[in-house]
């Protein structure tokens, strides 16, 4: 059996876990504060939250860890539940996506750990410790992306849409803005200004609810149940640099502008820069000024979407599952 810890921030971790788990031959048990995703193929252990709005006491253990606040009852209960799963005799491997503390707990329990790698500067003490303890690091991007430590494996982008055949771009000058649940630095005013500066493009925003006002060529859609159709209806996708969002754009093979959002360790900056350097997408470290958007969209169209084949082979989840099945079998 494989144990799979899923971090609760954003939606990318749980989407990725479900996509890979569906392709595993080995039974799997999930652990997370999040509810089980649709189609999860095994048991799911809900964990109590380790954040409650109170002021944490020494959460980093003086820089040794990332999050282990002293005296927090939720953290204590959470750790106890995880430990009970780790004590199961049938468990052979633990996948951590992501947590330094769970990585340490699993390895101290005598279990091999596979850690989902993250781009950006991971040279801080907690990350170095977790990466050193892992049997392998799985990178959900290709060798065209940010570099990996020696034991890392590039499996390529992992999307729930892998295996689908995207249609050609519609050629109607449509922009899809794809935001996620992990936090957005871009304001509604930024989006309105960009749409106003490109009146010959139709803009549609998918993600957290925003204000409805704006120029006539801007539509606020909120969360969308069928993101695949929205992606395929777009000529250019403007997205943040989170791994899940990037993977879904890659699966759709759409011309893209990747605007990194502020995240710890410069995670999205590293992804946007790598995509830009590889010629796959237009990468920007901040939202372009309104007057720059006509040329930014033209540049994205010129690059097109075929470059995503460098980032996503379409079988990243299957490749990741094969690595994990092999590790569990050992």
Coordinates of C-alpha atoms in Angstrom, one line a residue:
X1 CA 0.0 0.0 0.0
X2 CA 1.0 3.6 -0.7
X3 CA 0.2 6.4 1.7
X4 CA -0.3 9.8 0.1
X5 CA -0.2 13.1 2.0
X6 CA -1.9 16.0 0.2
X7 CA -1.3 19.6 1.3
X8 CA -4.4 21.7 1.6
X9 CA -3.2 25.0 0.1
X10 CA -4.8 25.6 -3.3
X11 CA -6.3 22.9 -5.5
X12 CA -3.3 21.7 -7.5
X13 CA -2.0 19.2 -5.0
X14 CA -5.2 17.3 -4.7
X15 CA -5.9 17.3 -8.5
X16 CA -2.4 16.0 -9.1
X17 CA -2.8 13.2 -6.4
X18 CA -6.1 12.0 -7.8
X19 CA -4.7 12.0 -11.4
X20 CA -1.7 9.9 -10.5
X21 CA -3.5 7.6 -8.0
X22 CA -6.0 6.6 -10.7
X23 CA -3.1 5.1 -12.6
X24 CA -1.5 3.2 -9.7
X25 CA -1.5 -0.6 -9.5
X26 CA -0.7 -0.4 -5.8
X27 CA -3.6 0.3 -3.3
X28 CA -3.4 3.9 -1.9
X29 CA -4.7 5.7 1.2
X30 CA -4.9 9.5 1.1
X31 CA -4.4 11.9 4.0
X32 CA -5.3 15.5 4.0
X33 CA -7.3 18.3 5.6
X34 CA -9.1 18.6 2.2
X35 CA -12.0 16.3 1.4
X36 CA -11.4 13.4 -0.9
X37 CA -11.4 14.3 -4.5
X38 CA -13.9 12.8 -6.9
X39 CA -12.8 9.4 -8.1
X40 CA -10.2 8.8 -5.4
X41 CA -9.4 5.1 -5.7
X42 CA -8.9 4.1 -2.1
X43 CA -9.4 5.1 1.5
X44 CA -9.2 8.8 2.6
X45 CA -8.2 9.9 6.1
X46 CA -9.4 13.4 7.0
X47 CA -6.9 15.3 9.1
X48 CA -7.7 18.1 11.6
X49 CA -6.3 21.6 10.6
X50 CA -3.1 22.8 12.1
X51 CA -4.0 26.5 11.7
X52 CA -6.8 28.1 13.7
X53 CA -6.2 31.9 13.5
X54 CA -4.2 32.0 16.8
X55 CA -0.7 33.4 16.9
X56 CA 1.6 30.4 16.5
X57 CA 4.5 29.7 18.9
X58 CA 7.8 29.1 17.3
X59 CA 6.2 27.4 14.2
X60 CA 9.6 26.9 12.4
X61 CA 11.5 25.5 15.4
X62 CA 14.0 28.3 15.0
X63 CA 14.3 27.6 11.3
X64 CA 14.7 23.9 11.3
X65 CA 11.1 23.2 10.1
X66 CA 8.4 25.0 8.1
X67 CA 5.3 24.5 10.3
X68 CA 5.2 22.9 13.7
X69 CA 3.8 25.5 16.2
X70 CA 4.3 24.6 19.9
X71 CA 1.2 23.7 21.9
X72 CA -1.2 23.4 19.0
X73 CA -3.8 20.7 19.7
X74 CA -4.8 20.4 16.0
X75 CA -1.2 19.7 15.0
X76 CA -0.9 17.1 17.8
X77 CA -4.1 15.3 16.7
X78 CA -3.0 15.5 13.1
X79 CA 0.4 14.0 13.7
X80 CA -1.2 11.2 15.7
X81 CA -3.6 10.3 12.9
X82 CA -0.8 10.3 10.3
X83 CA 1.3 8.1 12.6
X84 CA -1.4 5.5 12.9
X85 CA -1.5 5.2 9.2
X86 CA 2.3 5.0 9.0
X87 CA 2.2 2.1 11.5
X88 CA 0.1 -0.1 9.2
X89 CA 2.1 -3.1 8.3
X90 CA 0.9 -3.1 4.7
X91 CA 2.3 0.4 4.0
X92 CA 5.4 0.3 1.7
X93 CA 5.8 3.9 0.5
X94 CA 4.7 7.4 1.4
X95 CA 4.2 10.1 -1.2
X96 CA 4.4 13.6 0.2
X97 CA 2.9 16.5 -1.7
X98 CA 4.1 18.5 0.1
X99 CA 5.3 18.8 3.7
X100 CA 8.8 18.8 5.2
X101 CA 7.3 17.6 8.6
X102 CA 5.4 14.7 7.1
X103 CA 8.5 13.7 5.1
X104 CA 10.5 13.6 8.3
X105 CA 7.7 11.7 10.2
X106 CA 7.5 9.0 7.5
X107 CA 11.2 8.5 7.2
X108 CA 11.6 8.3 11.0
X109 CA 8.9 5.6 10.9
X110 CA 11.2 3.6 8.7
X111 CA 9.3 4.1 5.5
X112 CA 10.7 5.3 2.1
X113 CA 9.4 8.6 0.9
X114 CA 8.8 10.1 -2.5
X115 CA 8.5 13.8 -2.5
X116 CA 6.8 15.9 -5.1
X117 CA 9.4 18.5 -6.1
X118 CA 8.7 22.2 -6.4
X119 CA 10.4 24.8 -8.5
X120 CA 12.1 27.8 -7.0
X121 CA 14.8 28.2 -4.4
X122 CA 14.6 25.2 -2.1
X123 CA 18.0 25.5 -0.5
X124 CA 16.7 26.5 2.9
X125 CA 17.4 24.1 5.8
X126 CA 14.0 22.4 6.0
X127 CA 13.8 21.8 2.2
X128 CA 17.4 20.5 2.1
X129 CA 16.6 18.1 4.9
X130 CA 13.4 16.7 3.3
X131 CA 15.0 16.4 -0.1
X132 CA 18.0 14.6 1.4
X133 CA 15.8 12.1 3.1
X134 CA 13.6 11.3 0.1
X135 CA 14.1 8.2 -2.0
X136 CA 13.2 10.2 -5.0
X137 CA 11.9 13.6 -6.1
X138 CA 9.1 13.6 -8.7
X139 CA 9.1 16.8 -10.8
X140 CA 5.8 17.5 -12.6
X141 CA 7.7 19.3 -15.4
X142 CA 10.2 18.2 -18.0
X143 CA 13.9 18.8 -18.3
X144 CA 13.0 22.1 -20.1
X145 CA 11.9 23.4 -16.7
X146 CA 13.7 24.3 -13.5
X147 CA 16.7 22.1 -12.5
X148 CA 16.4 19.2 -10.0
X149 CA 18.7 17.6 -7.5
X150 CA 20.5 14.4 -8.6
X151 CA 17.8 12.0 -7.4
X152 CA 15.0 13.9 -9.1
X153 CA 13.0 12.4 -11.9
X154 CA 11.3 14.6 -14.6
X155 CA 7.9 13.0 -15.3
X156 CA 6.5 15.9 -17.2
X157 CA 3.4 18.0 -16.5
X158 CA 0.5 16.1 -14.8
X159 CA -3.0 17.1 -15.8
X160 CA -6.4 15.6 -15.3
X161 CA -6.8 16.3 -19.0
X162 CA -3.9 14.2 -20.2
X163 CA -4.8 11.9 -23.1
X164 CA -7.4 14.3 -24.5
X165 CA -6.9 15.5 -28.1
X166 CA -7.2 19.3 -28.1
X167 CA -8.9 21.0 -31.1
X168 CA -7.1 23.7 -33.1
X169 CA -7.3 27.2 -31.7
X170 CA -10.6 28.8 -32.7
X171 CA -9.0 31.9 -34.2
X172 CA -11.6 34.2 -32.8
X173 CA -9.1 36.3 -30.6
X174 CA -10.4 35.0 -27.3
X175 CA -8.4 35.3 -24.1
X176 CA -9.0 33.0 -21.1
X177 CA -7.7 34.2 -17.8
X178 CA -7.2 31.2 -15.6
X179 CA -6.7 31.9 -11.9
X180 CA -6.6 29.4 -9.0
X181 CA -7.5 29.1 -5.4
X182 CA -4.0 29.8 -4.0
X183 CA -4.2 33.6 -4.0
X184 CA -4.1 36.3 -6.7
X185 CA -1.9 39.4 -6.8
X186 CA -3.7 40.8 -9.9
X187 CA -6.6 43.2 -9.2
X188 CA -9.9 43.5 -11.0
X189 CA -8.6 47.0 -12.1
X190 CA -5.6 45.3 -13.7
X191 CA -7.8 43.0 -15.7
X192 CA -10.2 45.8 -16.7
X193 CA -7.3 47.9 -18.0
X194 CA -5.8 45.0 -20.0
X195 CA -9.2 44.3 -21.7
X196 CA -9.8 47.9 -22.4
X197 CA -6.3 48.1 -24.0
X198 CA -7.2 45.2 -26.4
X199 CA -10.7 45.9 -27.6
X200 CA -10.3 43.5 -30.5
X201 CA -9.9 40.6 -28.0
X202 CA -12.7 39.0 -25.9
X203 CA -11.6 38.3 -22.4
X204 CA -13.1 35.7 -20.0
X205 CA -11.9 35.3 -16.4
X206 CA -12.3 31.9 -14.7
X207 CA -11.5 31.6 -11.0
X208 CA -12.5 33.2 -7.7
X209 CA -15.5 35.5 -8.0
X210 CA -14.5 39.1 -9.0
X211 CA -16.3 42.3 -9.7
X212 CA -18.6 42.2 -12.7
X213 CA -18.1 45.7 -14.0
X214 CA -15.7 46.4 -16.8
X215 CA -15.4 47.0 -20.6
X216 CA -17.8 45.1 -22.9
X217 CA -15.1 42.7 -24.0
X218 CA -14.5 41.4 -20.4
X219 CA -16.6 38.6 -18.8
X220 CA -16.3 37.5 -15.2
X221 CA -17.2 33.8 -15.1
X222 CA -16.2 32.7 -11.6
X223 CA -15.4 29.0 -11.0
X224 CA -16.0 26.8 -14.1
X225 CA -16.9 23.1 -13.9
X226 CA -15.7 22.5 -17.5
X227 CA -12.3 24.2 -17.7
X228 CA -11.3 21.9 -20.6
X229 CA -14.0 23.5 -22.9
X230 CA -13.0 27.0 -21.7
X231 CA -9.3 26.2 -22.5
X232 CA -10.2 24.8 -25.9
X233 CA -12.4 27.9 -26.7
X234 CA -9.4 30.2 -26.1
X235 CA -6.7 31.4 -28.5
X236 CA -4.5 32.6 -25.7
X237 CA -4.6 31.6 -22.0
X238 CA -3.3 34.0 -19.4
X239 CA -2.5 32.1 -16.2
X240 CA -0.6 32.2 -13.0
X241 CA 2.5 30.0 -12.7
X242 CA 1.1 27.2 -10.4
X243 CA 2.0 23.7 -11.6
X244 CA -1.6 22.5 -11.9
X245 CA -2.7 25.5 -14.0
X246 CA 0.4 25.3 -16.2
X247 CA -0.2 21.6 -16.7
X248 CA -3.8 22.1 -17.8
X249 CA -2.7 24.8 -20.3
X250 CA 0.0 22.4 -21.5
X251 CA -2.6 19.6 -22.1
X252 CA -4.7 22.0 -24.2
X253 CA -1.7 23.1 -26.2
X254 CA -2.7 26.7 -26.1
X255 CA -0.6 29.8 -26.6
X256 CA -0.1 31.2 -23.2
X257 CA 1.1 34.2 -21.0
X258 CA 2.3 32.9 -17.6
X259 CA 2.3 35.7 -15.0
X260 CA 4.0 34.5 -11.8
X261 CA 2.3 35.4 -8.5
X262 CA 4.1 36.0 -5.3
X263 CA 4.8 32.6 -3.6
X264 CA 7.4 31.4 -1.1
X265 CA 10.8 30.5 -2.5
X266 CA 10.0 32.2 -5.9
X267 CA 8.2 29.1 -7.1
X268 CA 6.1 30.7 -9.8
X269 CA 8.9 33.0 -10.9
X270 CA 11.1 30.0 -11.6
X271 CA 8.4 28.4 -13.7
X272 CA 7.5 31.5 -15.7
X273 CA 11.2 32.2 -16.4
X274 CA 11.8 28.6 -17.5
X275 CA 8.8 28.6 -19.9
X276 CA 9.9 31.9 -21.4
X277 CA 13.5 30.8 -21.9
X278 CA 12.4 27.5 -23.6
X279 CA 10.1 29.5 -26.0
X280 CA 7.1 27.6 -24.7
X281 CA 5.1 30.5 -23.4
X282 CA 5.4 34.2 -22.7
X283 CA 6.6 34.5 -19.1
X284 CA 6.3 37.6 -17.0
X285 CA 7.2 38.2 -13.4
X286 CA 4.5 40.8 -12.9
X287 CA 1.3 41.8 -14.6
X288 CA 2.2 43.9 -17.7
X289 CA 1.0 47.5 -17.9
X290 CA -2.2 48.0 -19.9
X291 CA -0.4 49.4 -22.9
X292 CA 1.8 46.4 -23.2
X293 CA -1.0 43.9 -23.6
X294 CA -1.5 44.2 -27.4
X295 CA 2.2 43.2 -28.0
X296 CA 2.1 40.5 -25.2
X297 CA -0.8 38.8 -26.8
X298 CA 0.8 39.0 -30.3
X299 CA 3.9 37.5 -28.9
X300 CA 2.0 34.6 -27.4
X301 CA 0.2 33.9 -30.7
X302 CA 3.5 34.0 -32.5
X303 CA 4.9 31.3 -30.1
X304 CA 1.8 29.2 -30.4
X305 CA 0.9 26.2 -28.3
X306 CA 3.0 23.4 -29.9
X307 CA 6.0 24.2 -27.6
X308 CA 4.1 22.7 -24.7
X309 CA 5.2 19.3 -26.1
X310 CA 8.6 20.1 -24.5
X311 CA 6.8 20.4 -21.1
X312 CA 4.1 17.8 -21.2
X313 CA 4.3 14.5 -23.0
X314 CA 0.7 13.7 -22.2
X315 CA 1.5 10.7 -20.0
X316 CA 3.1 12.5 -16.9
X317 CA 0.6 10.8 -14.5
X318 CA 1.3 7.4 -15.9
X319 CA 5.0 7.9 -15.7
X320 CA 4.8 9.1 -12.1
X321 CA 2.6 6.1 -11.2
X322 CA 5.1 3.7 -12.7
X323 CA 7.9 5.2 -10.6
X324 CA 5.8 4.9 -7.4
X325 CA 4.6 1.4 -8.1
X326 CA 8.2 0.4 -8.6
X327 CA 9.3 2.0 -5.3
X328 CA 6.5 0.3 -3.4
X329 CA 7.3 -3.1 -4.9
X330 CA 10.9 -2.9 -3.7

